[in-house]
Short mmCIF file of C-alpha atoms in Angstrom, two decimals:
data_model
loop_
_atom_site.label_atom_id
_atom_site.label_comp_id
_atom_site.label_asym_id
_atom_site.label_seq_id
_atom_site.Cartn_x
_atom_site.Cartn_y
_atom_site.Cartn_z
CA MET A 1 137.72 193.21 121.88
CA SER A 2 137.41 191.21 125.00
CA PHE A 3 138.10 187.92 126.07
CA LEU A 4 134.67 187.09 125.22
CA GLY A 5 134.78 188.46 121.84
CA ASN A 6 133.26 191.48 119.99
CA ARG A 7 129.68 191.01 120.79
CA ASN A 8 128.91 193.52 117.50
CA THR A 9 129.48 190.40 115.06
CA SER A 10 127.25 187.30 114.48
CA THR A 11 128.88 184.27 115.65
CA ALA A 12 128.72 181.20 113.32
CA TYR A 13 127.76 177.83 115.02
CA ARG A 14 128.53 174.50 113.67
CA ILE A 15 126.64 171.44 114.98
CA ALA A 16 128.63 168.24 115.50
CA PRO A 17 126.80 165.49 117.35
CA SER A 18 129.09 162.91 118.74
CA ILE A 19 128.86 159.11 117.64
CA LEU A 20 129.80 157.95 121.20
CA SER A 21 126.27 157.40 122.21
CA ALA A 22 125.25 155.67 119.00
CA ASP A 23 123.89 152.64 118.53
CA PHE A 24 126.72 150.60 117.15
CA LEU A 25 124.35 147.90 115.91
CA ARG A 26 123.01 150.54 113.71
CA LEU A 27 125.78 152.89 113.05
CA GLY A 28 125.16 153.28 108.97
CA ASP A 29 121.53 154.22 109.99
CA GLU A 30 122.83 156.45 112.91
CA ILE A 31 125.42 158.62 110.93
CA ARG A 32 122.90 158.79 107.71
CA ALA A 33 120.47 160.42 110.54
CA ILE A 34 123.00 162.76 111.43
CA ASP A 35 123.93 163.82 108.09
CA SER A 36 120.28 163.85 107.02
CA GLY A 37 119.58 165.85 110.14
CA GLY A 38 121.54 168.93 108.88
CA ALA A 39 124.61 168.51 110.81
CA ASP A 40 127.73 170.01 110.03
CA TRP A 41 130.20 167.34 111.55
CA VAL A 42 130.33 164.31 113.44
CA HIS A 43 132.26 164.67 116.52
CA PHE A 44 134.55 161.19 117.20
CA ASP A 45 135.48 160.68 120.80
CA VAL A 46 138.78 158.70 120.04
CA MET A 47 140.14 157.02 123.23
CA ASP A 48 143.02 154.91 123.12
CA ASN A 49 143.64 153.44 126.17
CA HIS A 50 146.76 155.27 126.45
CA PHE A 51 145.98 158.82 127.45
CA VAL A 52 142.57 158.02 128.95
CA PRO A 53 141.55 154.80 130.70
CA ASN A 54 138.94 154.38 128.24
CA LEU A 55 138.84 152.66 124.77
CA THR A 56 136.49 153.62 121.82
CA PHE A 57 137.23 153.81 117.97
CA GLY A 58 139.86 155.11 116.06
CA PRO A 59 140.64 155.43 112.11
CA LEU A 60 139.31 152.26 110.85
CA VAL A 61 135.77 153.02 111.94
CA LEU A 62 136.20 156.58 110.26
CA GLU A 63 137.28 154.75 107.24
CA ALA A 64 134.36 152.59 107.21
CA ILE A 65 131.61 155.29 107.89
CA ARG A 66 133.24 158.08 105.71
CA PRO A 67 131.71 156.37 102.16
CA ILE A 68 127.99 156.97 103.81
CA THR A 69 128.56 160.60 104.78
CA SER A 70 128.07 163.61 102.40
#
C-alpha cells in the first residue's frame, strides 16, 4: 500500500454538504432538503472568533436542528 492507498479496493464516499452557505431564514427547510437529498452527514463549519477571525454557529444551532434530521 502506498501513501495514496491500495488502488485495488473500492473507496466508500460520504456526502456531507455544509450549512455555512444555507439561507438561515429557512434553515429548517435547508436541513430537510439536505436530509431528503440523500446526504450522509451535515457539515458544520464551527468558527468561534478565537482560533479564526470569523464567528458562525455552535452547539445551540446543532441542538436546535437535530430533531429535524434522520
